Tab-separated table of C-alpha atoms in Angstrom:
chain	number	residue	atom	x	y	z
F	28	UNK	CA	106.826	36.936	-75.522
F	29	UNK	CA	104.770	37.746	-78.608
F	30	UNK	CA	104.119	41.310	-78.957
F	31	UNK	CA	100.108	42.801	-79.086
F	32	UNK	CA	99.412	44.589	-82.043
F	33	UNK	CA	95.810	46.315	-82.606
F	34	UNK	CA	93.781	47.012	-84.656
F	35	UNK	CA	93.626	43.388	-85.881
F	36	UNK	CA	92.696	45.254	-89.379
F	37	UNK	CA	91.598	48.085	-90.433
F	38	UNK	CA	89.999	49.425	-93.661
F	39	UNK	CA	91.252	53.244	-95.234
F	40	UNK	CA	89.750	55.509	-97.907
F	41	UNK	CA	92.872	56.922	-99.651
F	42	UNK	CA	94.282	59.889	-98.242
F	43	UNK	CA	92.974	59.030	-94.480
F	44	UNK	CA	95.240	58.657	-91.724
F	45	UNK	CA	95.954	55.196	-89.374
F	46	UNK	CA	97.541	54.424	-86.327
F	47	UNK	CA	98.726	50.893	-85.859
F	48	UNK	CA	100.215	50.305	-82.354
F	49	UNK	CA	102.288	47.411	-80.718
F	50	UNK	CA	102.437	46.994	-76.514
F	51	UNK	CA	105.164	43.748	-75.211
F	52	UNK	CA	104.990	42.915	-71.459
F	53	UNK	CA	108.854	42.906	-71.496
F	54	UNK	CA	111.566	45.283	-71.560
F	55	UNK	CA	112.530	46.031	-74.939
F	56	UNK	CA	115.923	47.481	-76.758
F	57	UNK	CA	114.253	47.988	-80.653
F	58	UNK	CA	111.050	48.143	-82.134
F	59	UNK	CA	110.993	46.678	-85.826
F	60	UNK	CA	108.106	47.972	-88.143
F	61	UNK	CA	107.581	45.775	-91.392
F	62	UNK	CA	105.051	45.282	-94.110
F	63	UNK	CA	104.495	42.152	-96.295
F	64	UNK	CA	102.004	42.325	-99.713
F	65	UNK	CA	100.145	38.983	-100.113
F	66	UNK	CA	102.641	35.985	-100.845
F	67	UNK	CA	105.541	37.920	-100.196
F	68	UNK	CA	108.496	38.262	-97.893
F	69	UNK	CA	108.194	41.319	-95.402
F	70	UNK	CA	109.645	44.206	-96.226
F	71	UNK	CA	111.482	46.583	-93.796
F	72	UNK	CA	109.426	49.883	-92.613
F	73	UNK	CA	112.031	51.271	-90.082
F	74	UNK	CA	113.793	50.184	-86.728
F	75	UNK	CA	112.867	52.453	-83.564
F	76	UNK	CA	115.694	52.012	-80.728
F	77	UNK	CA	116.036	52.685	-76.923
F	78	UNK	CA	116.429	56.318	-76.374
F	79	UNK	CA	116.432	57.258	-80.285
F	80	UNK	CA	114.539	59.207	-81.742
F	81	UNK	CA	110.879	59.300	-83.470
F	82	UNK	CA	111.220	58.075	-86.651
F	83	UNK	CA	109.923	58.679	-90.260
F	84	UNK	CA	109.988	58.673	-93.950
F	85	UNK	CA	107.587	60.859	-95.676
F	86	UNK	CA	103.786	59.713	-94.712
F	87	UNK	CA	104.683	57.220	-92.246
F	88	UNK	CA	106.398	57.741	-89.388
F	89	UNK	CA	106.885	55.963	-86.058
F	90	UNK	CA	107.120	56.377	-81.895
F	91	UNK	CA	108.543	54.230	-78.980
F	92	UNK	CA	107.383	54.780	-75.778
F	93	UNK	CA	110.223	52.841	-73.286
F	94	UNK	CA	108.816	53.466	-70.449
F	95	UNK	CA	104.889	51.951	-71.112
F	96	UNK	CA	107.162	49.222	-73.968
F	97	UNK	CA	104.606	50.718	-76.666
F	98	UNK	CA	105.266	51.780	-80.590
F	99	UNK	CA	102.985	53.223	-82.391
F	100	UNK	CA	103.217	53.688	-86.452
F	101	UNK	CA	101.615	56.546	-87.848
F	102	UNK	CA	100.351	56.204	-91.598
F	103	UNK	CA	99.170	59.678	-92.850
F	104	UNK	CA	97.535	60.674	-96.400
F	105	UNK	CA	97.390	57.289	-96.964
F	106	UNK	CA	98.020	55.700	-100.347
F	107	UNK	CA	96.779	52.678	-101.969
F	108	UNK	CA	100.301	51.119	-102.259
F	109	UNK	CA	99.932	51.322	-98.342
F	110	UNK	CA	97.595	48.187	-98.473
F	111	UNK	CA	99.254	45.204	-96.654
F	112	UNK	CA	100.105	43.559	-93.257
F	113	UNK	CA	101.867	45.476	-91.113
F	114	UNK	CA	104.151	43.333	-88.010
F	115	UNK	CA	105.758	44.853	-85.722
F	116	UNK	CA	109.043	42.933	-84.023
F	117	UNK	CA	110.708	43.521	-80.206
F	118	UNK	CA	113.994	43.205	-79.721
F	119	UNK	CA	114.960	42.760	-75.962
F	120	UNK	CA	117.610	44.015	-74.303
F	121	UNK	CA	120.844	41.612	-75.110
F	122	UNK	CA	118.876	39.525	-77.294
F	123	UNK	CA	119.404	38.323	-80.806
F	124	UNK	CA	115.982	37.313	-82.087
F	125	UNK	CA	112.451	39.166	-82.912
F	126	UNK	CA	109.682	38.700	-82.115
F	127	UNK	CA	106.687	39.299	-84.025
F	128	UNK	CA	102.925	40.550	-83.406
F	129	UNK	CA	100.316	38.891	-85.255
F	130	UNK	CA	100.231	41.791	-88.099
F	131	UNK	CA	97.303	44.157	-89.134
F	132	UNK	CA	95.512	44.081	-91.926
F	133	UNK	CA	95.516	47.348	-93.872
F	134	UNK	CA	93.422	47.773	-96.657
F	135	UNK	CA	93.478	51.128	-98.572
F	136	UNK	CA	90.478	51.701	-100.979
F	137	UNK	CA	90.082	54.609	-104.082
S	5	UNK	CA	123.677	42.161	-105.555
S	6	UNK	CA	123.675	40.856	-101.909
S	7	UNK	CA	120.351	38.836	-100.165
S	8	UNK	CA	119.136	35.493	-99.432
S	9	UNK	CA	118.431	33.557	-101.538
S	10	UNK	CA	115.898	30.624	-100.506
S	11	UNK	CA	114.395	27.205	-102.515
S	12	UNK	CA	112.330	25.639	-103.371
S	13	UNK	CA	109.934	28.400	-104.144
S	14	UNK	CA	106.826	25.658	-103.630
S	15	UNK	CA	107.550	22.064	-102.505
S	16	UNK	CA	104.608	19.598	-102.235
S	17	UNK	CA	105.225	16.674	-99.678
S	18	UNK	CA	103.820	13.272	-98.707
S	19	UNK	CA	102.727	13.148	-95.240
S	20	UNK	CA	105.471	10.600	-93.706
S	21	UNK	CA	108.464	12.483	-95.440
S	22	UNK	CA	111.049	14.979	-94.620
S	23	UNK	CA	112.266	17.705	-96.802
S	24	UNK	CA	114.983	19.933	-96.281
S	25	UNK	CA	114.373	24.110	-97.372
S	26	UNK	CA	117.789	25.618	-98.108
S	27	UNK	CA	118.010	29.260	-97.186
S	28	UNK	CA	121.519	31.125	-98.465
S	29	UNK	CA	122.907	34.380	-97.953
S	30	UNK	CA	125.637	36.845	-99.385
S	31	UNK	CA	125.366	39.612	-97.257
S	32	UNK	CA	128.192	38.661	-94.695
S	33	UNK	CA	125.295	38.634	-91.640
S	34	UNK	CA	126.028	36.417	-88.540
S	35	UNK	CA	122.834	35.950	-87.298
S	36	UNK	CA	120.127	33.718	-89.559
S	37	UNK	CA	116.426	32.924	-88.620
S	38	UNK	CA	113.781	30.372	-89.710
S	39	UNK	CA	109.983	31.600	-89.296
S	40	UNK	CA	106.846	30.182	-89.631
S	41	UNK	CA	103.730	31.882	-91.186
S	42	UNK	CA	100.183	30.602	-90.854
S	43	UNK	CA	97.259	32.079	-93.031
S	44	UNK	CA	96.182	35.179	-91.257
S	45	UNK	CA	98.534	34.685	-89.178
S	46	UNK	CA	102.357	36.220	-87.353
S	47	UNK	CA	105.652	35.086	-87.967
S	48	UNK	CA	106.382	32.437	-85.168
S	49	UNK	CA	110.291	32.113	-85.127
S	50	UNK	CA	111.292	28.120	-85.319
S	51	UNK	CA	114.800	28.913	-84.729
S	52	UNK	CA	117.926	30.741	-85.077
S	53	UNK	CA	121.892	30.901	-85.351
S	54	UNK	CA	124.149	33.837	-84.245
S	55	UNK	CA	127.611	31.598	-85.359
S	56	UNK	CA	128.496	28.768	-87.224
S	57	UNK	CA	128.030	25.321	-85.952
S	58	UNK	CA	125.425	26.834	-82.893
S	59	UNK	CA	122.090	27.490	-83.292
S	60	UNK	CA	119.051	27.865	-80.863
S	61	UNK	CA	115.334	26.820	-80.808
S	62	UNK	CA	112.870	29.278	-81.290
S	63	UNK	CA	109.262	29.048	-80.009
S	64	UNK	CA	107.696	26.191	-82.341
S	65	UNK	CA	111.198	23.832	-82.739
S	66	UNK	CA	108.844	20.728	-82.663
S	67	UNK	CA	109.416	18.387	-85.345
S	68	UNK	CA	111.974	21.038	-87.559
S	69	UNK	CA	116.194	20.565	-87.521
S	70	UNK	CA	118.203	22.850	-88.725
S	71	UNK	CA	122.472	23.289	-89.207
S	72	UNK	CA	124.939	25.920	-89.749
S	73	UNK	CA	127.946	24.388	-90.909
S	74	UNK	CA	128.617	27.630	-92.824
S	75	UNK	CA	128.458	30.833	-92.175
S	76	UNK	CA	126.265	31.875	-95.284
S	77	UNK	CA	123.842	28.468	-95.344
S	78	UNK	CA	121.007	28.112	-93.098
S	79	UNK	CA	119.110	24.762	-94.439
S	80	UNK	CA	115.908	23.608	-92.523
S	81	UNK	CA	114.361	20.604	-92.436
S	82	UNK	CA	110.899	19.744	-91.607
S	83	UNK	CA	110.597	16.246	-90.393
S	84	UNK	CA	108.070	13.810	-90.363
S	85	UNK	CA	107.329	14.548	-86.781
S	86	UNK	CA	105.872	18.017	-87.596
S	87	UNK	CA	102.106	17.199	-87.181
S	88	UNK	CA	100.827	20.111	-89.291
S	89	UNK	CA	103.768	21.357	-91.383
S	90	UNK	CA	101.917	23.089	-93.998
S	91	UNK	CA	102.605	27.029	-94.439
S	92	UNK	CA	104.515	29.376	-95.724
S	93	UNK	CA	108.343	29.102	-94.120
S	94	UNK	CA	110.677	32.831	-94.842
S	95	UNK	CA	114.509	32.520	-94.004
S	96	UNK	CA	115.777	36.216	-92.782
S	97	UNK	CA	119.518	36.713	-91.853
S	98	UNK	CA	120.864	40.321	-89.633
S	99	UNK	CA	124.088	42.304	-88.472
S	100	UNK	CA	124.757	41.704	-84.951
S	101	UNK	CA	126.591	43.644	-82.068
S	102	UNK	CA	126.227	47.690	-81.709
S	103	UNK	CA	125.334	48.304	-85.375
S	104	UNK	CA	123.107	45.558	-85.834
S	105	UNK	CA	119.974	45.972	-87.915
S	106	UNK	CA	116.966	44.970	-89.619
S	107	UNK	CA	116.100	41.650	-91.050
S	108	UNK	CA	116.890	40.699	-94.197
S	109	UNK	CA	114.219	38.144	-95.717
S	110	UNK	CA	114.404	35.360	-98.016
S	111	UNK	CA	111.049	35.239	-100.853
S	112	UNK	CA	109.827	32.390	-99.139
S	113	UNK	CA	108.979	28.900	-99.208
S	114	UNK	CA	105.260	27.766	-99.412
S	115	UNK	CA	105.323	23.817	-98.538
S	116	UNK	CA	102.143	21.949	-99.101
S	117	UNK	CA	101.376	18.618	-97.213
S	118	UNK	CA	99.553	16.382	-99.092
């Protein structure tokens, strides 16, 4: 039930763009998008829901695709606070609890 | 200001022994959740409550217990039946129903088996 996430990790010069995307083999209600620094708790990106919208807040933004059960996040002019693990987390239809993917590494260099 | 507050921070344990993480929230949430995370590694969800006094196993329950006598308390405890209980353990708590919404997470607690 564990979502795929790719790239596993992925290494930016500042002010590159990424694409980070997350595929689940079942039907799905939300897409969560977090990112955790080392030793800390996640922190909430954005939620993406069934028939909403694409969402985004200023350089990274995010897509669901319902029918294929893909979301991708979009990380553009990347900065170096970017750096981190990024998880994504499905949320199916009349359930309660997330499930994450295995995270990618993003590391943003000067 | 509302969160969750988790403890201990770092807890070093005896193989053999159980300890018990406490996980605590203000934020009026119904649902709480008890994950897992492994070095390089997901979060792997161990399990979770949507209402006092029920709560449901996640996808790693093995050797853990957990209560919910009270809405805002969460406590999990890793039992001496856990074969490899070392890692990093995050509480998260989360509105439920129409307008429910992200998680909420604890800091953390990073238990060491000695």
């Amino acid at each position: 039930q564990q979502p795929v996430q790719s790239p596993q990790a992925v290494i930016l010069r500042e002010g590159e763009d990424a694409v980070i995307n997350c595929s689940s083999s079942k039907a799905l209600y939300s897409v969560h998008w977090y990112r955790q620094k080392h030793g800390e708790a996640p922190v909430f990106l954005m939620i993406l829901l069934k028939g909403g919208e694409q969402k985004g807040h200023e350089k990274i933004s995010a897509s669901f695709n319902e029918k294929k059960q893909q979301s991708s996040l979009y990380l553009t002019a990347s900065q170096l606070s970017y750096s981190g693990t990024y998880f994504c987390g499905t949320l199916r239809t009349g359930a309660n609890n997330l499930f994450f993917g295995t995270g990618t590494r993003l590391t943003v260099i000067p | 200001d509302g969160g969750i507050t988790q403890s201990p921070k770092y807890l070093f344990r005896k193989e053999g022994q159980n300890v018990t993480l406490s996980c605590e929230q203000n934020l009026n949430h119904d649902a709480m959740y008890w994950y897992r995370q492994d070095p390089g590694q997901g979060l792997r969800l161990i399990y979770y409550s949507q209402i006092v006094n029920d709560f449901q196993k996640g996808d790693i329950a093995e050797g853990y217990s957990v209560s919910r006598e009270k809405k805002e308390s969460f406590p999990l405890t890793v039992t001496s039946a856990q074969k490899n209980p070392t890692a990093f353990y995050l509480c998260a708590s989360r509105r439920i129903g129409l307008d429910s919404g992200e998680l909420f997470f604890g800091e953390g607690s990073r238990l060491t088996v000695l």
